[in-house]
mmCIF file of C-alpha atoms in Angstrom:
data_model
loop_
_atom_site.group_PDB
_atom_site.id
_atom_site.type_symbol
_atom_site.label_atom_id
_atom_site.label_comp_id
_atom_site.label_asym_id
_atom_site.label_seq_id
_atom_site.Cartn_x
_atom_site.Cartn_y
_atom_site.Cartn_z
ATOM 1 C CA UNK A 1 31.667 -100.787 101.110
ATOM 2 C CA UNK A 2 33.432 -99.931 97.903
ATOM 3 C CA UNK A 3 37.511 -100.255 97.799
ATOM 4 C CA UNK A 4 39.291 -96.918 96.593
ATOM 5 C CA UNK A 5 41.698 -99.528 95.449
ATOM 6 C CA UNK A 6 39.771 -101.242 93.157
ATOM 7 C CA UNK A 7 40.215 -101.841 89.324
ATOM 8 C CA UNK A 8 38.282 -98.485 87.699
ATOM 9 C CA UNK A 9 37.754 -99.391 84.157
ATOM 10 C CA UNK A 10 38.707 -96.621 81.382
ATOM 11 C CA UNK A 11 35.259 -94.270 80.791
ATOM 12 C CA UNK A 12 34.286 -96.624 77.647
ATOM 13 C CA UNK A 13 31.106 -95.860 75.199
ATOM 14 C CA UNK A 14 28.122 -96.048 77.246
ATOM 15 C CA UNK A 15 26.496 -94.608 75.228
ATOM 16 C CA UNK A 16 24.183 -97.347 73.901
ATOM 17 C CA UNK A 17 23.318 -97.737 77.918
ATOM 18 C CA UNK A 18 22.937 -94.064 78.812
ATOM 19 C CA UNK A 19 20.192 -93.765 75.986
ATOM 20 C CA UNK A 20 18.607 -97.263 77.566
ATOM 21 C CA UNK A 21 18.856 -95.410 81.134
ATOM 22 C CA UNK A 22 17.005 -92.760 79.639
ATOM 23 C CA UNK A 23 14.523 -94.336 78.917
ATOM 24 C CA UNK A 24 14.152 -95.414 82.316
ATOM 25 C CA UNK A 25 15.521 -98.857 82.058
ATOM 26 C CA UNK A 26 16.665 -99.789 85.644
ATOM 27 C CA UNK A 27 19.065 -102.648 83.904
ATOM 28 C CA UNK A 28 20.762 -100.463 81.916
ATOM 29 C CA UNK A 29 21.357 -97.898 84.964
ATOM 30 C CA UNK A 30 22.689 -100.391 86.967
ATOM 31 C CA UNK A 31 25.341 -101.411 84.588
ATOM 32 C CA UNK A 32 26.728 -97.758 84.102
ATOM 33 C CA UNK A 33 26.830 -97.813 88.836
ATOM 34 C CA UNK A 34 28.537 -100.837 88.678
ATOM 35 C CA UNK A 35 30.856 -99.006 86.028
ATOM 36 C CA UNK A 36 31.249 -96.134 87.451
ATOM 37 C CA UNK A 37 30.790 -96.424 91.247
ATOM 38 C CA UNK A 38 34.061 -96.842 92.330
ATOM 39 C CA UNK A 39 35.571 -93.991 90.604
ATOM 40 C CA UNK A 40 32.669 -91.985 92.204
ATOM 41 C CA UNK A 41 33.389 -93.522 95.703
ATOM 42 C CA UNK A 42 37.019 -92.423 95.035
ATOM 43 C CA UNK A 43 36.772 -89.261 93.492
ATOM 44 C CA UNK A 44 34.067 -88.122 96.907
ATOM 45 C CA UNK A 45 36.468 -89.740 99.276
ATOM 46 C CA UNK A 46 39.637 -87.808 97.966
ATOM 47 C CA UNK A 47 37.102 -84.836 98.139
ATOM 48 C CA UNK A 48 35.480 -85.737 102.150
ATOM 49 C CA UNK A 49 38.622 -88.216 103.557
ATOM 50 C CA UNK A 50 35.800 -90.049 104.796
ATOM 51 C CA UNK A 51 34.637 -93.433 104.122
ATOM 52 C CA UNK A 52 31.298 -92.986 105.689
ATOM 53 C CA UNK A 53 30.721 -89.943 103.842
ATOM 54 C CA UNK A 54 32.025 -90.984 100.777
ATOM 55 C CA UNK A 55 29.409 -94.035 100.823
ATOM 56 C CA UNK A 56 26.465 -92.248 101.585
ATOM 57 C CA UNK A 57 27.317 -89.147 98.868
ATOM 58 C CA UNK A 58 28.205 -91.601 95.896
ATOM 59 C CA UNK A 59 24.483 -93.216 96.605
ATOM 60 C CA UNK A 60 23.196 -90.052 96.891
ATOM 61 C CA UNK A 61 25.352 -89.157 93.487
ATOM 62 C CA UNK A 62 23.469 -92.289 91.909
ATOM 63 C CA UNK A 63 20.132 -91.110 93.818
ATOM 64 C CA UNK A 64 20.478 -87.491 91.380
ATOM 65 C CA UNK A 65 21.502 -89.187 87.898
ATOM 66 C CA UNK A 66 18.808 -91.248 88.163
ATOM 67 C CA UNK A 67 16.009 -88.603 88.796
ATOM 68 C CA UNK A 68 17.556 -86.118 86.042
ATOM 69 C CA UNK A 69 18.638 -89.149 83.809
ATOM 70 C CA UNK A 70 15.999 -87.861 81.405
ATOM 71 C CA UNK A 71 17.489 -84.607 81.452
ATOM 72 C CA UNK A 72 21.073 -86.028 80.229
ATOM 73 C CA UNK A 73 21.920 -85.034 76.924
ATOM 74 C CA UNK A 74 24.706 -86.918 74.898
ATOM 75 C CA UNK A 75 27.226 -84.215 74.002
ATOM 76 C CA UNK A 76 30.208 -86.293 73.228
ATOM 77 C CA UNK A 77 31.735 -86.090 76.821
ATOM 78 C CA UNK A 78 31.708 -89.153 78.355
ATOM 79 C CA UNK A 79 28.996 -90.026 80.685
ATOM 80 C CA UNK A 80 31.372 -90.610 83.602
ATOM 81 C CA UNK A 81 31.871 -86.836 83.750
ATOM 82 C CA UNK A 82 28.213 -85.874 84.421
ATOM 83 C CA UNK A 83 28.349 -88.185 87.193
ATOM 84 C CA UNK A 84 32.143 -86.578 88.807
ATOM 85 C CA UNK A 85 30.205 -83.435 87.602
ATOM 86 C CA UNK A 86 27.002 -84.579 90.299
ATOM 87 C CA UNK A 87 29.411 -86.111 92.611
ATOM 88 C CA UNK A 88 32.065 -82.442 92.803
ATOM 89 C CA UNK A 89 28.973 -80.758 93.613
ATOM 90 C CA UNK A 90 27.709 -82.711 96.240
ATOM 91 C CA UNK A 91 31.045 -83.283 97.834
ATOM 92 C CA UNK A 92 31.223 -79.244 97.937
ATOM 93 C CA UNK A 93 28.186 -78.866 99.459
ATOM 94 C CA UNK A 94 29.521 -81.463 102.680
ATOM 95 C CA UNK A 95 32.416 -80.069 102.441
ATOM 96 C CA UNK A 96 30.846 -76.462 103.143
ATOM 97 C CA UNK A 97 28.240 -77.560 105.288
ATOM 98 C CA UNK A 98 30.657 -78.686 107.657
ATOM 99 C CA UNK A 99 33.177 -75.991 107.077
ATOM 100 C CA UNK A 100 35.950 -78.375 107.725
ATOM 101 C CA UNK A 101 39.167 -79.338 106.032
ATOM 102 C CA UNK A 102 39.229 -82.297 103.811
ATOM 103 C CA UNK A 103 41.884 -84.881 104.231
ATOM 104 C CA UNK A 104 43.623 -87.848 102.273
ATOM 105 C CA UNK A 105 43.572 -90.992 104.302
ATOM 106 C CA UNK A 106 46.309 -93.694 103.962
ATOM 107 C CA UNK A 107 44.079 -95.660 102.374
ATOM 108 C CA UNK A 108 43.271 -93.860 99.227
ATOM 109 C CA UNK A 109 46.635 -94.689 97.845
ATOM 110 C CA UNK A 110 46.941 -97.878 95.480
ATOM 111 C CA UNK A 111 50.725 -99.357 97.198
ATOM 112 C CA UNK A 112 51.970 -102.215 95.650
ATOM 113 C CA UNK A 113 52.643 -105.094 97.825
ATOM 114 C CA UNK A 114 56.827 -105.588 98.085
ATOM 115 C CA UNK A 115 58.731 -107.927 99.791
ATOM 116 C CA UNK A 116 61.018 -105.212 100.526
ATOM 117 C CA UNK A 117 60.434 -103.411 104.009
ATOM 118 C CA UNK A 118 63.168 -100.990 102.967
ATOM 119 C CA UNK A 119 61.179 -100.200 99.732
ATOM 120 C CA UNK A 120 57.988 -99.974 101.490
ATOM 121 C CA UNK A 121 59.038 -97.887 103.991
ATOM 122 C CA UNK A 122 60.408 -95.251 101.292
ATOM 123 C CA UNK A 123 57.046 -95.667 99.014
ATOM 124 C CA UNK A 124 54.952 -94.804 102.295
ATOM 125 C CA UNK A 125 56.993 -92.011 102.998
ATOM 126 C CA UNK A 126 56.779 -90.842 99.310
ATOM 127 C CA UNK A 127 53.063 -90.835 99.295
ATOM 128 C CA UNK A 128 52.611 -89.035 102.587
ATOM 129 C CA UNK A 129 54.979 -86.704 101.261
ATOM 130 C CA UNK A 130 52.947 -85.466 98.325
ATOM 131 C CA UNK A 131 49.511 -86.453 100.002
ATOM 132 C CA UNK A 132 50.756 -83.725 102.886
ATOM 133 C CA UNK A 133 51.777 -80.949 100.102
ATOM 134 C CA UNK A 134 48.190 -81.924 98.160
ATOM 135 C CA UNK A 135 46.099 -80.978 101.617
ATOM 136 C CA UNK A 136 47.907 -77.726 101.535
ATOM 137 C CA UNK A 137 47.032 -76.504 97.969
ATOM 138 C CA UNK A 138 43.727 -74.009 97.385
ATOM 139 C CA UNK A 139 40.739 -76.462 97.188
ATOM 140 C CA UNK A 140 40.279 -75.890 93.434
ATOM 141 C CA UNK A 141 43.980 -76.735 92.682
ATOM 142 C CA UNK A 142 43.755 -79.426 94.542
ATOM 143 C CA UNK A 143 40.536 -80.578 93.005
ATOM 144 C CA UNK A 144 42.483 -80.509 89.624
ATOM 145 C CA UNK A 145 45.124 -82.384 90.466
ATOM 146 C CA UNK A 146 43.168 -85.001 91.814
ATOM 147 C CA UNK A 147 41.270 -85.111 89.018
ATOM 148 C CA UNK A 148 44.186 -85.155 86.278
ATOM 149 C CA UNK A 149 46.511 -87.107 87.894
ATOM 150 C CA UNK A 150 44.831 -89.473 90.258
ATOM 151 C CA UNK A 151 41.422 -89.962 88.294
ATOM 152 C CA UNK A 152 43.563 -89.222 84.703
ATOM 153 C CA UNK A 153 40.920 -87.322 83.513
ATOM 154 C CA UNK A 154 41.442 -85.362 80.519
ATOM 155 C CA UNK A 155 41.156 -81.243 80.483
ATOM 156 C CA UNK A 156 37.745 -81.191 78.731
ATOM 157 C CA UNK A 157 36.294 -83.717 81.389
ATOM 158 C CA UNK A 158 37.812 -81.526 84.418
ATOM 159 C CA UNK A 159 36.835 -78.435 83.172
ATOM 160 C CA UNK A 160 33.272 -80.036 82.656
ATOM 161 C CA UNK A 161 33.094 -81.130 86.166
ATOM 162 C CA UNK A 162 34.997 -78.159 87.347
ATOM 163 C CA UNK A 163 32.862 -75.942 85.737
ATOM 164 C CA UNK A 164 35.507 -73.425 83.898
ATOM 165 C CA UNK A 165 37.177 -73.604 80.557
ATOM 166 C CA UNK A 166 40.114 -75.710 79.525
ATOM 167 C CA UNK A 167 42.321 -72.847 79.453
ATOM 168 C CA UNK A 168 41.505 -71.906 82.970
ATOM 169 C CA UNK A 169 41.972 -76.026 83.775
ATOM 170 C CA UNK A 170 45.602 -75.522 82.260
ATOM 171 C CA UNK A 171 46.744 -72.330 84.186
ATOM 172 C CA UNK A 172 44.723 -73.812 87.680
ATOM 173 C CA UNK A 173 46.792 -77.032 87.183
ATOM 174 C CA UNK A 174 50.281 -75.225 86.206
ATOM 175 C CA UNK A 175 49.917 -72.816 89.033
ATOM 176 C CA UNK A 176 48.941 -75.910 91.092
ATOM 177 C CA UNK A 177 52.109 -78.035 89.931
ATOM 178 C CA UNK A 178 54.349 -74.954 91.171
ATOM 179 C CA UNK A 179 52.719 -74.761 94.951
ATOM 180 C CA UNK A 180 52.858 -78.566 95.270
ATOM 181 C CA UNK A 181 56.550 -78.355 94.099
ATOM 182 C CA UNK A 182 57.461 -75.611 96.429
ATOM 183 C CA UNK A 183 54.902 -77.260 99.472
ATOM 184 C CA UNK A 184 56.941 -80.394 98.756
ATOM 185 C CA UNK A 185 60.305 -78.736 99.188
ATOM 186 C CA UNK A 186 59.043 -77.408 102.645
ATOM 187 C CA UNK A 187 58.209 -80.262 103.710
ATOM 188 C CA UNK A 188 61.392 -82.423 102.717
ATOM 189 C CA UNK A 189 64.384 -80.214 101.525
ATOM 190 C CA UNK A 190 65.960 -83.344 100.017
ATOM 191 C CA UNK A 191 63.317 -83.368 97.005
#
């Protein structure tokens, strides 16, 4: 089982091992999963809010990069977003084949271990907060704001995976900041 909480390193060059992959060099794929399969697991399970699921579409998001590795073309865009690109996809297919609501699990948030119950308490509460206003938003906002502010993905890489332009990534995630602002002061006045 992967851990949502583990260390994802920054999308560095791989491009010396994509053009090894390509070539069909099993090695050189499995360094770019061992990479990249945790952001994968993540980014599916913030999609599906389920771990089983989550496992079984990031191999299956593996499975396809493999078979069309040959097909990859190095545009400049790091390789990590063809993968999130493979892995939106398929999550939107589950997602529609079981024409049910996705949902953020406790788990999926990193919390810092405190000494402080008071503190911990208040950080829980926090994150349920804005996980709670995130399920309400319009799939595709909330698919941006996952993917901006929990995966930190730049507006060329979501609007890659996301399939529109960067100017329709800006006005999806502005229009998506106001309804999680407003969702957030229905569901706790006090913000």
């Amino acid at each position: 089982m992967v851990s949502a909480n583990a260390a994802v390193p920054r999308a560095n060059d791989d491009t010396p091992l994509v053009l090894r992959a390509i070539r069909r060099d099993q090695e050189a794929f499995g360094e770019l999963y061992d990479r990249h399969v945790v952001r994968v697991y993540r980014h599916i399970y913030y999609m599906v809010g389920n771990a089983a699921d989550a496992e079984d579409l990031s191999a299956q998001t593996f499975l396809r990069a493999w078979e069309a590795i040959e097909r990859y073309q190095v545009r400049g865009a790091p390789f990590v977003s063809w993968l999130l690109r493979i892995a939106h996809n398929l999550g939107v297919s589950h997602l529609r084949s079981k024409r049910d609501s996705s949902e953020l699990h406790d788990g999926i948030v990193d919390t810092k271990e405190r000494r402080d119950p008071e503190w911990s308490y208040q950080q829980t509460a926090e994150e349920e907060l804005v996980r709670e206003a995130i399920l309400r938003l319009r799939e595709e906002q909330r698919q941006v704001i996952i993917l901006r502010f929990i995966e930190d993905l730049d507006y060329t890489e979501v609007a890659e995976i996301i399939g529109k332009s960067v100017a329709a990534i800006r006005v999806i995630q502005h229009r998506a900041l106001n309804s999680l602002r407003k969702q957030m002061k229905l569901l706790d006045p006090a913000v």
